[in-house]
Amino acid sequence: MAQSNPPFMSGVPELLLLRLLDQNEMYGYELVRSIRAATGEAISLGEGVIYPVLHSLERNGSLKSKRKAVSGRTRVYYSLTKKGRQRLGKLRDDWRRIQGGIANALEVPSHA
Amino acid sequence: MHELDLSRLQNELLRSGVAPRHVRRTVDELSDHYEDLVEQGLSEGLDSRSARSGAMTSLGEFEDIARAVRAQPELRSWAFRFPRVAAVVYPLTCAVLLPAAPVFIGAAHANHLARWALCLFLSAVVTAAMFLMLQMAITLT
């Protein structure tokens, strides 16, 4: 089983969920599979923890959900709203800024 | 044991003030997710017991899920988010609704209430008549 990485996970599930839902509407199980595929299994979550994040994003208007009957089972599909796209843009900018900062810090030779 | 039992998680979330509709929805979606994981395990050739065990592991510890839900304050019921408002609104609501409750209930069961009142009235008349007869008997003897 892939190792989970909780200390660095703050805000990451939100960013990934918004990014993946920007492409297609998906339900929870499908989203977890897509996160694994998109990150090359570098990020592994306890799969159940995505639901509170999804519900919270829906509550703040970044996502909307609808129920669909598929193969005799009702699934909740999530999709991005306009507000969600704006939130994704902001999170992506934040992430790139932090990523760039950390990359710079790693390249600077350490002082004795 | 490899059967999914979400009742403990459900109770834990309700106790920590998560709104019942969010609890219900979380439990429903986790249950569906678990079934998907089991189906996946079976399709990969696992036996039922291993598929269920693997599904439980993939879903994650209930404590972690509960912590993730609690970390989202907007999923809490409003009484937990605004306890001071709730401390005023709940007693006021009770003060209005409790005295009005018999009226509402009476209106909803008017037929039964009318029958019951008629019976009560008739039994009062019969009792009064018996007392009257008793009183007359005492007076006349």
Short mmCIF file of C-alpha atoms in Angstrom, two decimals:
data_model
loop_
_atom_site.label_atom_id
_atom_site.label_comp_id
_atom_site.label_asym_id
_atom_site.label_seq_id
_atom_site.Cartn_x
_atom_site.Cartn_y
_atom_site.Cartn_z
CA MET A 1 0.00 0.00 0.00
CA ALA A 2 1.29 3.49 -0.82
CA GLN A 3 2.43 5.52 2.14
CA SER A 4 0.21 8.43 3.13
CA ASN A 5 1.78 11.81 3.80
CA PRO A 6 -0.41 13.75 6.23
CA PRO A 7 1.97 16.57 7.30
CA PHE A 8 2.16 17.95 3.75
CA MET A 9 -1.45 17.32 2.85
CA SER A 10 -2.98 20.56 4.05
CA GLY A 11 -4.84 22.11 1.10
CA VAL A 12 -3.56 19.52 -1.36
CA PRO A 13 -6.71 17.38 -1.57
CA GLU A 14 -8.74 20.53 -2.25
CA LEU A 15 -6.42 21.60 -5.06
CA LEU A 16 -6.40 18.15 -6.63
CA LEU A 17 -10.16 17.71 -6.39
CA LEU A 18 -10.83 21.09 -7.97
CA ARG A 19 -8.29 20.41 -10.72
CA LEU A 20 -9.76 17.00 -11.59
CA LEU A 21 -13.32 18.25 -11.47
CA ASP A 22 -12.38 21.07 -13.81
CA GLN A 23 -12.08 18.43 -16.52
CA ASN A 24 -15.04 16.15 -15.82
CA GLU A 25 -17.79 15.59 -13.33
CA MET A 26 -16.95 12.60 -11.13
CA TYR A 27 -18.11 10.70 -8.06
CA GLY A 28 -15.99 9.98 -5.00
CA TYR A 29 -14.56 6.60 -5.90
CA GLU A 30 -13.74 7.82 -9.41
CA LEU A 31 -12.02 10.90 -7.96
CA VAL A 32 -9.77 8.84 -5.71
CA ARG A 33 -8.74 6.68 -8.65
CA SER A 34 -8.06 9.80 -10.72
CA ILE A 35 -5.94 11.36 -7.95
CA ARG A 36 -3.84 8.20 -7.84
CA ALA A 37 -3.44 8.13 -11.60
CA ALA A 38 -2.76 11.86 -11.94
CA THR A 39 -0.12 11.92 -9.20
CA GLY A 40 1.52 8.63 -10.14
CA GLU A 41 0.41 7.30 -6.73
CA ALA A 42 2.72 9.84 -5.04
CA ILE A 43 -0.28 11.05 -3.07
CA SER A 44 -2.29 8.47 -1.24
CA LEU A 45 -5.20 9.36 0.98
CA GLY A 46 -7.33 7.31 3.28
CA GLU A 47 -10.04 7.28 0.63
CA GLY A 48 -12.85 8.17 3.01
CA VAL A 49 -11.37 11.55 3.87
CA ILE A 50 -12.22 13.07 0.50
CA TYR A 51 -15.94 13.22 1.31
CA PRO A 52 -15.70 15.90 3.99
CA VAL A 53 -13.54 17.95 1.62
CA LEU A 54 -16.08 17.51 -1.19
CA HIS A 55 -18.99 18.43 1.08
CA SER A 56 -17.15 21.46 2.38
CA LEU A 57 -16.34 22.64 -1.15
CA GLU A 58 -19.96 22.19 -2.11
CA ARG A 59 -21.10 24.08 0.96
CA ASN A 60 -18.90 27.07 0.10
CA GLY A 61 -20.17 27.07 -3.49
CA SER A 62 -17.05 25.77 -5.25
CA LEU A 63 -18.76 22.53 -6.28
CA LYS A 64 -22.26 21.40 -7.08
CA SER A 65 -23.53 17.86 -6.90
CA LYS A 66 -26.27 15.82 -8.50
CA ARG A 67 -27.46 12.28 -7.99
CA LYS A 68 -27.45 9.91 -10.92
CA ALA A 69 -28.64 6.34 -11.15
CA VAL A 70 -25.87 4.23 -12.69
CA SER A 71 -26.05 0.44 -12.97
CA GLY A 72 -28.78 0.22 -10.37
CA ARG A 73 -26.88 2.36 -7.87
CA THR A 74 -27.29 6.04 -7.06
CA ARG A 75 -24.06 7.99 -7.30
CA VAL A 76 -23.34 11.56 -6.31
CA TYR A 77 -21.52 13.34 -9.12
CA TYR A 78 -19.59 16.53 -8.36
CA SER A 79 -18.75 19.28 -10.80
CA LEU A 80 -17.02 22.63 -10.61
CA THR A 81 -18.89 25.94 -10.38
CA LYS A 82 -17.69 29.34 -11.54
CA LYS A 83 -16.64 30.10 -7.98
CA GLY A 84 -14.77 26.80 -7.90
CA ARG A 85 -12.83 27.75 -11.04
CA GLN A 86 -11.79 31.01 -9.39
CA ARG A 87 -10.77 29.12 -6.26
CA LEU A 88 -8.79 26.66 -8.37
CA GLY A 89 -6.95 29.54 -10.07
CA LYS A 90 -6.03 31.05 -6.73
CA LEU A 91 -4.91 27.75 -5.20
CA ARG A 92 -2.87 26.95 -8.30
CA ASP A 93 -1.09 30.31 -8.12
CA ASP A 94 -0.43 29.84 -4.40
CA TRP A 95 0.88 26.35 -5.00
CA ARG A 96 3.22 27.45 -7.81
CA ARG A 97 4.56 30.28 -5.66
CA ILE A 98 5.28 27.92 -2.75
CA GLN A 99 6.69 25.28 -5.07
CA GLY A 100 9.00 27.86 -6.67
CA GLY A 101 10.10 29.12 -3.27
CA ILE A 102 10.90 25.65 -2.00
CA ALA A 103 12.72 24.77 -5.24
CA ASN A 104 14.86 27.90 -4.85
CA ALA A 105 15.57 27.09 -1.23
CA LEU A 106 16.67 23.58 -2.15
CA GLU A 107 19.02 24.86 -4.85
CA VAL A 108 20.74 27.45 -2.64
CA PRO A 109 23.93 25.92 -1.21
CA SER A 110 23.72 25.60 2.55
CA HIS A 111 26.16 27.69 4.62
CA ALA A 112 28.65 26.03 6.90
CA MET B 1 -14.50 -8.64 11.26
CA HIS B 2 -14.61 -7.25 7.73
CA GLU B 3 -18.19 -6.01 7.47
CA LEU B 4 -18.57 -2.28 7.18
CA ASP B 5 -20.24 -0.85 10.27
CA LEU B 6 -20.64 2.89 9.94
CA SER B 7 -22.88 3.33 12.97
CA ARG B 8 -19.91 4.11 15.25
CA LEU B 9 -18.70 6.81 12.84
CA GLN B 10 -22.25 8.13 12.50
CA ASN B 11 -22.68 8.44 16.28
CA GLU B 12 -19.26 10.00 16.70
CA LEU B 13 -20.03 12.65 14.05
CA LEU B 14 -23.44 13.45 15.50
CA ARG B 15 -21.93 13.76 18.97
CA SER B 16 -19.33 16.21 17.69
CA GLY B 17 -22.03 18.48 16.27
CA VAL B 18 -21.90 17.65 12.57
CA ALA B 19 -25.23 18.48 10.92
CA PRO B 20 -27.35 15.30 10.57
CA ARG B 21 -27.77 15.76 6.81
CA HIS B 22 -24.00 15.87 6.32
CA VAL B 23 -23.58 12.82 8.54
CA ARG B 24 -26.19 10.92 6.55
CA ARG B 25 -24.62 11.90 3.27
CA THR B 26 -21.09 11.05 4.40
CA VAL B 27 -22.22 7.63 5.60
CA ASP B 28 -24.14 6.94 2.37
CA GLU B 29 -21.21 7.90 0.16
CA LEU B 30 -18.71 5.95 2.26
CA SER B 31 -20.96 2.94 2.03
CA ASP B 32 -21.14 3.23 -1.78
CA HIS B 33 -17.38 3.75 -1.94
CA TYR B 34 -16.85 0.61 0.13
CA GLU B 35 -19.06 -1.40 -2.25
CA ASP B 36 -17.04 -0.10 -5.21
CA LEU B 37 -13.80 -1.14 -3.50
CA VAL B 38 -15.18 -4.60 -2.76
CA GLU B 39 -16.30 -4.99 -6.39
CA GLN B 40 -12.85 -3.94 -7.54
CA GLY B 41 -11.21 -6.48 -5.21
CA LEU B 42 -13.49 -9.26 -6.45
CA SER B 43 -12.81 -8.33 -10.08
CA GLU B 44 -9.09 -8.63 -9.33
CA GLY B 45 -9.64 -12.20 -8.21
CA LEU B 46 -9.70 -11.77 -4.44
CA ASP B 47 -12.07 -13.86 -2.38
CA SER B 48 -14.93 -12.07 -0.64
CA ARG B 49 -13.21 -11.91 2.76
CA SER B 50 -9.98 -10.46 1.35
CA ALA B 51 -11.87 -8.02 -0.87
CA ARG B 52 -13.82 -6.70 2.12
CA SER B 53 -10.75 -6.51 4.30
CA GLY B 54 -8.86 -4.63 1.57
CA ALA B 55 -11.80 -2.28 1.07
CA MET B 56 -11.84 -1.41 4.78
CA THR B 57 -8.12 -0.66 4.70
CA SER B 58 -8.40 1.53 1.60
CA LEU B 59 -11.32 3.47 3.03
CA GLY B 60 -9.15 4.49 5.98
CA GLU B 61 -9.46 4.59 9.74
CA PHE B 62 -12.79 5.92 11.01
CA GLU B 63 -10.87 8.18 13.41
CA ASP B 64 -9.15 9.85 10.44
CA ILE B 65 -12.43 10.28 8.60
CA ALA B 66 -14.10 11.71 11.71
CA ARG B 67 -11.16 14.09 12.18
CA ALA B 68 -11.43 15.19 8.54
CA VAL B 69 -15.15 15.91 8.97
CA ARG B 70 -14.59 17.79 12.21
CA ALA B 71 -11.91 19.87 10.46
CA GLN B 72 -14.63 21.37 8.22
CA PRO B 73 -16.53 23.77 10.50
CA GLU B 74 -19.12 24.56 7.85
CA LEU B 75 -20.38 20.96 8.09
CA ARG B 76 -21.39 21.46 11.72
CA SER B 77 -24.98 22.14 12.65
CA TRP B 78 -25.74 25.80 13.21
CA ALA B 79 -26.32 25.27 16.93
CA PHE B 80 -22.69 24.17 17.25
CA ARG B 81 -21.41 27.01 15.08
CA PHE B 82 -23.42 29.69 16.89
CA PRO B 83 -23.94 28.34 20.42
CA ARG B 84 -24.88 31.73 21.89
CA VAL B 85 -27.62 32.27 19.33
CA ALA B 86 -28.84 28.71 19.92
CA ALA B 87 -28.88 29.34 23.68
CA VAL B 88 -31.41 32.14 23.07
CA VAL B 89 -33.38 30.75 20.13
CA TYR B 90 -33.99 27.24 21.50
CA PRO B 91 -35.55 28.29 24.85
CA LEU B 92 -37.65 30.96 23.09
CA THR B 93 -38.89 28.44 20.55
CA CYS B 94 -39.77 26.03 23.34
CA ALA B 95 -41.53 28.80 25.27
CA VAL B 96 -43.74 29.47 22.24
CA LEU B 97 -44.24 25.93 20.99
CA LEU B 98 -44.86 24.07 24.24
CA PRO B 99 -48.00 26.01 25.27
CA ALA B 100 -49.23 25.86 21.68
CA ALA B 101 -48.57 22.13 21.35
CA PRO B 102 -51.91 20.96 22.87
CA VAL B 103 -53.75 23.27 20.44
CA PHE B 104 -51.89 21.89 17.43
CA ILE B 105 -52.31 18.31 18.59
CA GLY B 106 -55.98 18.92 19.37
CA ALA B 107 -56.56 20.39 15.92
CA ALA B 108 -54.86 17.43 14.30
CA HIS B 109 -57.00 14.94 16.26
CA ALA B 110 -60.23 16.90 16.49
CA ASN B 111 -62.49 13.85 15.91
CA HIS B 112 -60.92 11.79 18.68
CA LEU B 113 -60.90 14.79 20.96
CA ALA B 114 -64.63 15.49 20.35
CA ARG B 115 -65.54 11.84 21.03
CA TRP B 116 -63.40 11.85 24.15
CA ALA B 117 -65.02 15.11 25.36
CA LEU B 118 -68.51 13.71 24.73
CA CYS B 119 -67.71 10.56 26.72
CA LEU B 120 -66.30 12.67 29.53
CA PHE B 121 -69.41 14.84 29.52
CA LEU B 122 -71.76 11.83 29.57
CA SER B 123 -69.85 10.15 32.38
CA ALA B 124 -70.00 13.44 34.35
CA VAL B 125 -73.79 13.58 33.80
CA VAL B 126 -74.21 9.95 34.92
CA THR B 127 -72.02 10.53 37.99
CA ALA B 128 -73.90 13.72 38.88
CA ALA B 129 -77.24 11.88 38.50
CA MET B 130 -76.03 9.10 40.78
CA PHE B 131 -74.87 11.60 43.39
CA LEU B 132 -78.22 13.39 43.12
CA MET B 133 -80.15 10.14 43.59
CA LEU B 134 -77.94 9.23 46.52
CA GLN B 135 -78.51 12.65 48.07
CA MET B 136 -82.30 12.31 47.56
CA ALA B 137 -82.27 8.85 49.10
CA ILE B 138 -80.46 10.18 52.13
CA THR B 139 -82.79 13.15 52.42
CA LEU B 140 -85.99 11.08 52.08
CA THR B 141 -85.00 8.40 54.60
#
